[in-house]
Amino acid sequence: MRHFSQAACILLCLFLCLSAYPITATAANEETQQLLQKGLTVYEIDQELARIDEQQKKLQQQIASTEQQLSQQQSRSIETKQHAGKVLRAYYMGDRDSLWMLLFSITSFKDALSTFEYLQMIVMSDHETLQRHLNSQKELQKLNASLLNSQTTLQQSKDRYIAQRQQQVQIQKQLDEGLAKQASSSAVIQEITKLTVQWQDKGIPLFKTYFRALAQAMNQLPEIINDTNGGKSNHLIMNGFQYTFQITDQELNAFLQSKNPLFQNMAFRFTDSKVIAKGKQDGMEVMIKGSYDIATKNTIKGKYIRFNLEQLQFNGFDLPQTTIDSLGKDFDFGIYPQAIASFLQVTDVRLDEGKLSIMLKLAL
């Protein structure tokens, strides 16, 4: 049983009741800061392990269900194969030819109609039998593919669990060794617990609130094209069939603030390769860092500008990559040139100090 995890559980309720002052990286000395960072990382990896464990349970249930469906489908497939085999043998052995010879022994138009309808029914029945077999085989292949995909995903999940668990054990060991050197390890454990409580109760909801507002605002970014001066767009530069959409970080901040007052407490900055956002609310500090690249998506036609979330900080403490992935997966901060104009296609994206440039061309 991990020492920190036990202490965190015991002290959790206590610190929920205490007056909460924010634990920040700058408020602690360097050695304590490192221990707080490790404590937060261990806690977040533990959350990721719980998420992976839940995913594995769902995958195992899915595999069991698919295996059951597969078994039933294999039985149906054997049956349809036997029926299809009888039909094919009948054609191969000439049994169907003899039925068609009946047409030459007909003596009246009425008998001809009855015989032809009878032969049509046989042909339709044969066709349905063969089609059922084909459908059965397709369903079998589909279930096999689904089972294989689930098994592969499960194995990847297990590998990820093992990797995360190893990392957690290593950091936990470093944390335990660091705590053992402290004159008052219980005080540091209390700070670690308070930090994780602040993160869980206030940090996560704050990041999700910012992310939700940012995703909505970025979806509306093409509206800025309508910002004109003398009939010309202030942000779209035209050069023949080439276009460049440009926006400064100051203009982006003004746009975001006009969409949601939440961004009054946050400022975005463009560097030569990154987008950095810093904000402060209710005594808590957040930092978001990422970059843009060009990507494709099955749900849209053409390419778009994807935002890659690379670093998150809460009160000066870095969050592990697993937390970054978990928080960012439900939000889309991309820029879609198709929303600016359906006839435009993105060719490049560039970040300079204070400015974002998106190069476009006519989609001929």
Coordinates of C-alpha atoms in Angstrom, one line a residue:
M1 CA 0.0 0.0 0.0
R2 CA 1.5 3.4 -1.0
H3 CA 2.4 5.7 2.0
F4 CA 1.2 8.9 0.3
S5 CA -2.1 7.4 -0.9
Q6 CA -2.9 6.2 2.7
A7 CA -2.1 9.6 4.1
A8 CA -4.0 11.4 1.4
C9 CA -7.1 9.4 2.1
I10 CA -6.9 10.0 5.8
L11 CA -6.4 13.7 5.5
L12 CA -8.7 14.3 2.6
C13 CA -11.9 15.1 4.6
L14 CA -9.9 17.2 7.1
F15 CA -8.6 19.5 4.4
L16 CA -11.9 19.9 2.7
C17 CA -13.1 21.6 6.0
L18 CA -10.1 23.9 6.3
S19 CA -10.0 27.4 5.0
A20 CA -8.5 26.9 1.6
Y21 CA -5.6 29.1 0.6
P22 CA -4.1 28.2 -2.7
I23 CA -0.9 26.1 -2.7
T24 CA 1.3 27.5 -5.4
A25 CA 4.8 26.5 -6.7
T26 CA 6.2 29.9 -5.9
A27 CA 4.9 29.7 -2.3
A28 CA 7.0 26.7 -1.5
N29 CA 10.7 26.3 -1.3
E30 CA 12.4 24.4 -4.1
E31 CA 12.7 21.1 -2.3
T32 CA 9.1 21.2 -1.0
Q33 CA 7.9 22.3 -4.5
Q34 CA 9.4 19.2 -6.0
L35 CA 7.7 17.0 -3.5
L36 CA 4.4 18.7 -4.1
Q37 CA 4.9 18.3 -7.9
K38 CA 5.6 14.5 -7.4
G39 CA 2.6 14.2 -5.1
L40 CA 0.3 15.8 -7.6
T41 CA 1.7 13.6 -10.4
V42 CA 1.3 10.4 -8.4
Y43 CA -2.3 11.4 -7.6
E44 CA -3.1 12.1 -11.3
I45 CA -1.5 8.9 -12.5
D46 CA -3.7 7.1 -9.9
Q47 CA -6.7 8.7 -11.6
E48 CA -5.5 7.6 -15.0
L49 CA -5.0 4.1 -13.7
A50 CA -8.6 4.1 -12.5
R51 CA -9.8 5.3 -15.9
I52 CA -7.8 2.6 -17.7
D53 CA -9.1 0.0 -15.3
E54 CA -12.7 1.1 -16.1
Q55 CA -11.9 1.0 -19.8
Q56 CA -10.6 -2.5 -19.5
K57 CA -13.7 -3.7 -17.8
K58 CA -15.9 -2.2 -20.5
L59 CA -13.7 -3.8 -23.2
Q60 CA -13.8 -7.2 -21.5
Q61 CA -17.6 -7.0 -21.4
Q62 CA -17.6 -6.0 -25.0
I63 CA -15.3 -8.9 -26.0
A64 CA -17.5 -11.3 -24.1
S65 CA -20.6 -10.0 -25.8
T66 CA -19.0 -10.1 -29.3
E67 CA -17.7 -13.7 -28.7
Q68 CA -21.3 -14.7 -27.8
Q69 CA -22.6 -13.0 -31.0
L70 CA -19.8 -14.6 -33.0
S71 CA -20.7 -18.1 -31.7
Q72 CA -24.3 -17.6 -32.6
Q73 CA -23.4 -16.2 -36.0
Q74 CA -21.1 -19.1 -36.7
S75 CA -24.0 -21.5 -36.2
R76 CA -26.2 -19.5 -38.5
S77 CA -23.4 -19.3 -41.0
I78 CA -23.0 -23.1 -41.1
E79 CA -26.8 -23.4 -41.7
T80 CA -26.9 -20.9 -44.5
K81 CA -23.8 -22.5 -46.0
Q82 CA -25.5 -25.9 -46.1
H83 CA -28.6 -24.4 -47.8
A84 CA -26.5 -22.5 -50.2
G85 CA -24.5 -25.6 -51.0
K86 CA -27.8 -27.5 -51.8
V87 CA -28.8 -24.7 -54.2
L88 CA -25.4 -24.6 -56.0
R89 CA -25.3 -28.4 -56.3
A90 CA -28.8 -28.3 -57.8
Y91 CA -27.6 -25.9 -60.5
Y92 CA -24.3 -27.8 -61.0
M93 CA -26.1 -31.2 -61.3
G94 CA -28.6 -29.8 -63.8
D95 CA -31.6 -30.2 -61.5
R96 CA -32.8 -26.7 -62.3
D97 CA -32.4 -27.3 -66.0
S98 CA -35.0 -30.1 -65.9
L99 CA -37.4 -27.7 -64.2
W100 CA -37.0 -25.2 -67.0
M101 CA -37.7 -28.0 -69.5
L102 CA -41.3 -28.0 -68.2
L103 CA -41.9 -24.9 -70.3
F104 CA -41.6 -27.0 -73.4
S105 CA -44.3 -29.4 -72.3
I106 CA -46.9 -26.7 -71.7
T107 CA -50.1 -27.0 -73.9
S108 CA -52.0 -23.8 -72.8
F109 CA -51.3 -20.2 -72.0
K110 CA -52.8 -20.7 -68.5
D111 CA -50.4 -23.5 -67.7
A112 CA -47.5 -21.4 -69.0
L113 CA -48.3 -18.6 -66.6
S114 CA -48.6 -21.0 -63.6
T115 CA -45.4 -22.8 -64.5
F116 CA -43.5 -19.6 -65.1
E117 CA -44.7 -18.2 -61.7
Y118 CA -43.6 -21.5 -60.1
L119 CA -40.2 -21.3 -61.6
Q120 CA -39.9 -17.6 -60.6
M121 CA -40.6 -18.6 -57.0
I122 CA -37.8 -21.2 -57.1
V123 CA -35.3 -18.8 -58.6
M124 CA -36.2 -16.1 -56.0
S125 CA -35.9 -18.7 -53.2
D126 CA -32.5 -19.7 -54.5
H127 CA -31.4 -16.1 -54.7
E128 CA -32.6 -15.4 -51.2
T129 CA -30.8 -18.5 -49.9
L130 CA -27.5 -17.4 -51.5
Q131 CA -28.0 -13.8 -50.3
R132 CA -28.6 -15.0 -46.8
H133 CA -25.3 -16.9 -46.9
L134 CA -23.5 -13.9 -48.3
N135 CA -25.0 -11.6 -45.5
S136 CA -24.1 -14.2 -42.9
Q137 CA -20.5 -14.3 -44.1
K138 CA -20.3 -10.5 -44.1
E139 CA -21.7 -10.4 -40.5
L140 CA -19.2 -13.0 -39.5
Q141 CA -16.4 -11.0 -40.9
K142 CA -17.7 -7.9 -39.2
L143 CA -17.9 -9.6 -35.8
N144 CA -14.4 -11.1 -36.3
A145 CA -13.0 -7.6 -37.1
S146 CA -14.8 -6.1 -34.1
L147 CA -13.5 -8.8 -31.8
L148 CA -9.9 -8.4 -33.1
N149 CA -10.2 -4.6 -32.7
S150 CA -11.5 -4.9 -29.1
Q151 CA -8.7 -7.4 -28.2
T152 CA -6.1 -5.1 -29.7
T153 CA -7.5 -2.1 -27.8
L154 CA -7.5 -4.1 -24.6
Q155 CA -3.9 -5.1 -25.1
Q156 CA -2.9 -1.5 -25.7
S157 CA -4.9 -0.5 -22.6
K158 CA -3.0 -3.2 -20.6
D159 CA 0.3 -2.0 -21.9
R160 CA -0.6 1.6 -21.1
Y161 CA -1.6 0.5 -17.6
I162 CA 1.7 -1.3 -17.0
A163 CA 3.7 1.8 -18.2
Q164 CA 1.7 4.2 -16.0
R165 CA 1.9 1.9 -13.0
Q166 CA 5.7 1.6 -13.4
Q167 CA 6.0 5.4 -13.6
Q168 CA 3.8 5.8 -10.6
V169 CA 5.9 3.3 -8.6
Q170 CA 9.1 5.2 -9.6
I171 CA 7.7 8.6 -8.7
Q172 CA 6.2 7.3 -5.5
K173 CA 9.6 5.9 -4.4
Q174 CA 11.2 9.3 -5.1
L175 CA 8.4 10.9 -3.1
D176 CA 8.8 8.6 -0.2
E177 CA 12.6 9.1 -0.2
G178 CA 12.1 12.9 -0.3
L179 CA 9.6 12.8 2.6
A180 CA 11.9 10.7 4.7
K181 CA 14.5 13.5 4.5
Q182 CA 12.0 16.1 5.7
A183 CA 12.1 17.3 9.3
S184 CA 8.3 17.4 9.3
S185 CA 7.1 15.0 6.6
S186 CA 3.5 15.1 7.9
A187 CA 3.4 18.9 7.2
V188 CA 4.5 18.2 3.6
I189 CA 1.9 15.4 3.2
Q190 CA -0.7 17.8 4.4
E191 CA 0.4 20.3 1.7
I192 CA 0.3 17.6 -0.9
T193 CA -3.1 16.5 0.2
K194 CA -4.4 20.1 0.2
L195 CA -3.0 20.6 -3.3
T196 CA -4.7 17.5 -4.7
V197 CA -7.9 18.5 -3.1
Q198 CA -7.7 22.0 -4.6
W199 CA -6.9 20.5 -8.0
Q200 CA -9.8 18.0 -7.8
D201 CA -12.4 20.3 -6.4
K202 CA -11.5 23.6 -8.1
G203 CA -8.7 23.1 -10.7
I204 CA -10.4 20.5 -12.9
P205 CA -13.8 22.3 -13.0
L206 CA -11.9 25.6 -13.8
F207 CA -10.0 24.1 -16.7
K208 CA -13.1 22.5 -18.1
T209 CA -14.9 25.8 -17.8
Y210 CA -12.1 27.6 -19.7
F211 CA -11.9 24.8 -22.3
R212 CA -15.7 24.8 -22.9
A213 CA -15.7 28.6 -23.4
L214 CA -12.6 28.5 -25.6
A215 CA -14.0 25.7 -27.9
Q216 CA -17.2 27.7 -28.4
A217 CA -15.3 30.9 -29.1
M218 CA -12.9 29.3 -31.5
N219 CA -15.8 27.9 -33.4
Q220 CA -17.0 31.5 -33.9
L221 CA -13.6 32.8 -34.9
P222 CA -14.5 33.0 -38.7
E223 CA -16.9 35.9 -37.7
I224 CA -13.8 38.1 -37.4
I225 CA -13.6 38.1 -41.2
N226 CA -16.6 40.5 -41.2
D227 CA -14.5 43.0 -39.4
T228 CA -13.9 45.3 -42.4
N229 CA -12.3 48.6 -43.1
G230 CA -13.6 50.4 -46.2
G231 CA -15.2 47.2 -47.4
K232 CA -12.0 45.2 -47.0
S233 CA -11.4 42.6 -44.3
N234 CA -8.9 43.6 -41.7
H235 CA -7.7 40.0 -41.3
L236 CA -7.8 38.4 -44.8
I237 CA -5.0 39.4 -47.3
M238 CA -5.7 38.5 -50.9
N239 CA -3.0 37.9 -53.5
G240 CA -4.4 36.4 -56.7
F241 CA -5.6 32.9 -55.8
Q242 CA -3.7 33.0 -52.5
Y243 CA -5.1 34.2 -49.2
T244 CA -3.6 34.8 -45.8
F245 CA -5.7 35.0 -42.7
Q246 CA -3.8 37.0 -40.0
I247 CA -4.7 37.8 -36.4
T248 CA -2.6 39.2 -33.6
D249 CA -2.7 37.9 -30.0
Q250 CA -4.1 41.2 -28.9
E251 CA -6.9 40.9 -31.5
L252 CA -7.6 37.3 -30.4
N253 CA -7.8 38.4 -26.8
A254 CA -10.3 41.2 -27.7
F255 CA -12.4 38.7 -29.7
L256 CA -12.4 36.1 -26.9
Q257 CA -13.3 38.7 -24.3
S258 CA -16.2 39.9 -26.5
K259 CA -17.5 36.4 -26.6
N260 CA -17.2 35.5 -22.9
P261 CA -16.4 37.6 -19.9
L262 CA -14.5 34.6 -18.5
F263 CA -11.6 35.6 -20.8
Q264 CA -11.3 38.9 -19.0
N265 CA -9.1 36.9 -16.5
M266 CA -7.0 35.2 -19.2
A267 CA -4.5 36.4 -21.8
F268 CA -3.3 34.6 -24.9
R269 CA 0.1 35.1 -26.4
F270 CA 1.6 34.0 -29.7
T271 CA 5.3 33.1 -29.7
D272 CA 7.4 31.9 -32.7
S273 CA 6.1 28.4 -32.3
K274 CA 3.6 28.2 -29.4
V275 CA 0.3 29.5 -28.2
I276 CA 0.4 30.3 -24.4
A277 CA -2.5 31.3 -22.3
K278 CA -2.3 32.4 -18.7
G279 CA -5.2 33.2 -16.4
K280 CA -6.0 33.7 -12.8
Q281 CA -9.4 33.3 -11.1
D282 CA -10.4 32.9 -7.4
G283 CA -6.8 32.8 -6.4
M284 CA -6.0 30.0 -8.8
E285 CA -3.5 30.3 -11.6
V286 CA -3.7 28.3 -14.9
M287 CA -1.4 28.0 -17.8
I288 CA -2.2 26.4 -21.2
K289 CA 0.4 25.9 -23.9
G290 CA 0.1 24.3 -27.3
S291 CA 0.8 24.6 -31.0
Y292 CA -1.0 24.5 -34.3
D293 CA -0.6 22.1 -37.2
I294 CA -2.6 21.0 -40.3
A295 CA -4.7 17.9 -40.0
T296 CA -7.5 16.0 -41.6
K297 CA -10.7 14.7 -40.1
N298 CA -13.2 12.2 -41.5
T299 CA -16.2 14.3 -40.5
I300 CA -15.1 17.3 -42.6
K301 CA -14.1 17.9 -46.2
G302 CA -10.6 19.3 -46.6
K303 CA -7.9 20.1 -44.0
Y304 CA -8.2 22.2 -40.8
I305 CA -6.0 23.8 -38.2
R306 CA -5.6 21.5 -35.3
F307 CA -4.6 22.7 -31.8
N308 CA -2.2 20.4 -30.0
L309 CA -2.5 20.7 -26.2
E310 CA 1.1 20.2 -24.9
Q311 CA 1.3 21.6 -21.4
L312 CA -1.0 22.5 -18.5
Q313 CA -0.1 24.1 -15.2
F314 CA -2.2 24.6 -12.1
N315 CA -0.9 27.1 -9.6
G316 CA 2.6 26.7 -11.2
F317 CA 2.6 22.9 -11.0
D318 CA 2.8 20.8 -14.2
L319 CA 0.1 18.3 -14.9
P320 CA 1.2 14.9 -16.4
Q321 CA 0.5 14.1 -20.0
T322 CA -2.3 11.6 -19.1
T323 CA -4.2 14.5 -17.4
I324 CA -3.6 16.7 -20.4
D325 CA -5.0 14.1 -22.8
S326 CA -7.9 13.3 -20.5
L327 CA -8.9 17.0 -20.1
G328 CA -8.5 17.9 -23.8
K329 CA -10.1 14.9 -25.5
D330 CA -13.6 16.3 -25.2
F331 CA -12.9 19.7 -26.5
D332 CA -12.1 21.0 -30.1
F333 CA -10.0 24.1 -30.3
G334 CA -9.4 23.8 -34.0
I335 CA -9.8 26.4 -36.7
Y336 CA -11.8 25.4 -39.8
P337 CA -11.1 27.5 -43.0
Q338 CA -14.3 26.0 -44.5
A339 CA -16.2 28.1 -42.0
I340 CA -14.4 31.2 -43.3
A341 CA -15.3 30.4 -46.9
S342 CA -16.3 27.0 -48.3
F343 CA -14.1 27.6 -51.4
L344 CA -10.9 28.0 -49.3
Q345 CA -8.4 25.3 -48.5
V346 CA -5.6 25.7 -45.9
T347 CA -2.0 25.2 -47.1
D348 CA 0.1 26.3 -44.2
V349 CA -0.1 27.7 -40.7
R350 CA 2.6 29.8 -39.0
L351 CA 3.1 31.3 -35.6
D352 CA 5.3 34.4 -35.2
E353 CA 5.9 36.6 -32.2
G354 CA 2.5 38.2 -31.5
K355 CA 0.8 36.9 -34.8
L356 CA -0.9 33.9 -36.2
S357 CA -1.0 33.4 -40.0
I358 CA -3.0 30.9 -41.9
M359 CA -2.2 30.5 -45.6
L360 CA -5.1 29.5 -47.9
K361 CA -5.8 28.9 -51.5
L362 CA -8.9 28.5 -53.7
A363 CA -10.2 24.9 -53.6
L364 CA -10.6 24.4 -57.3

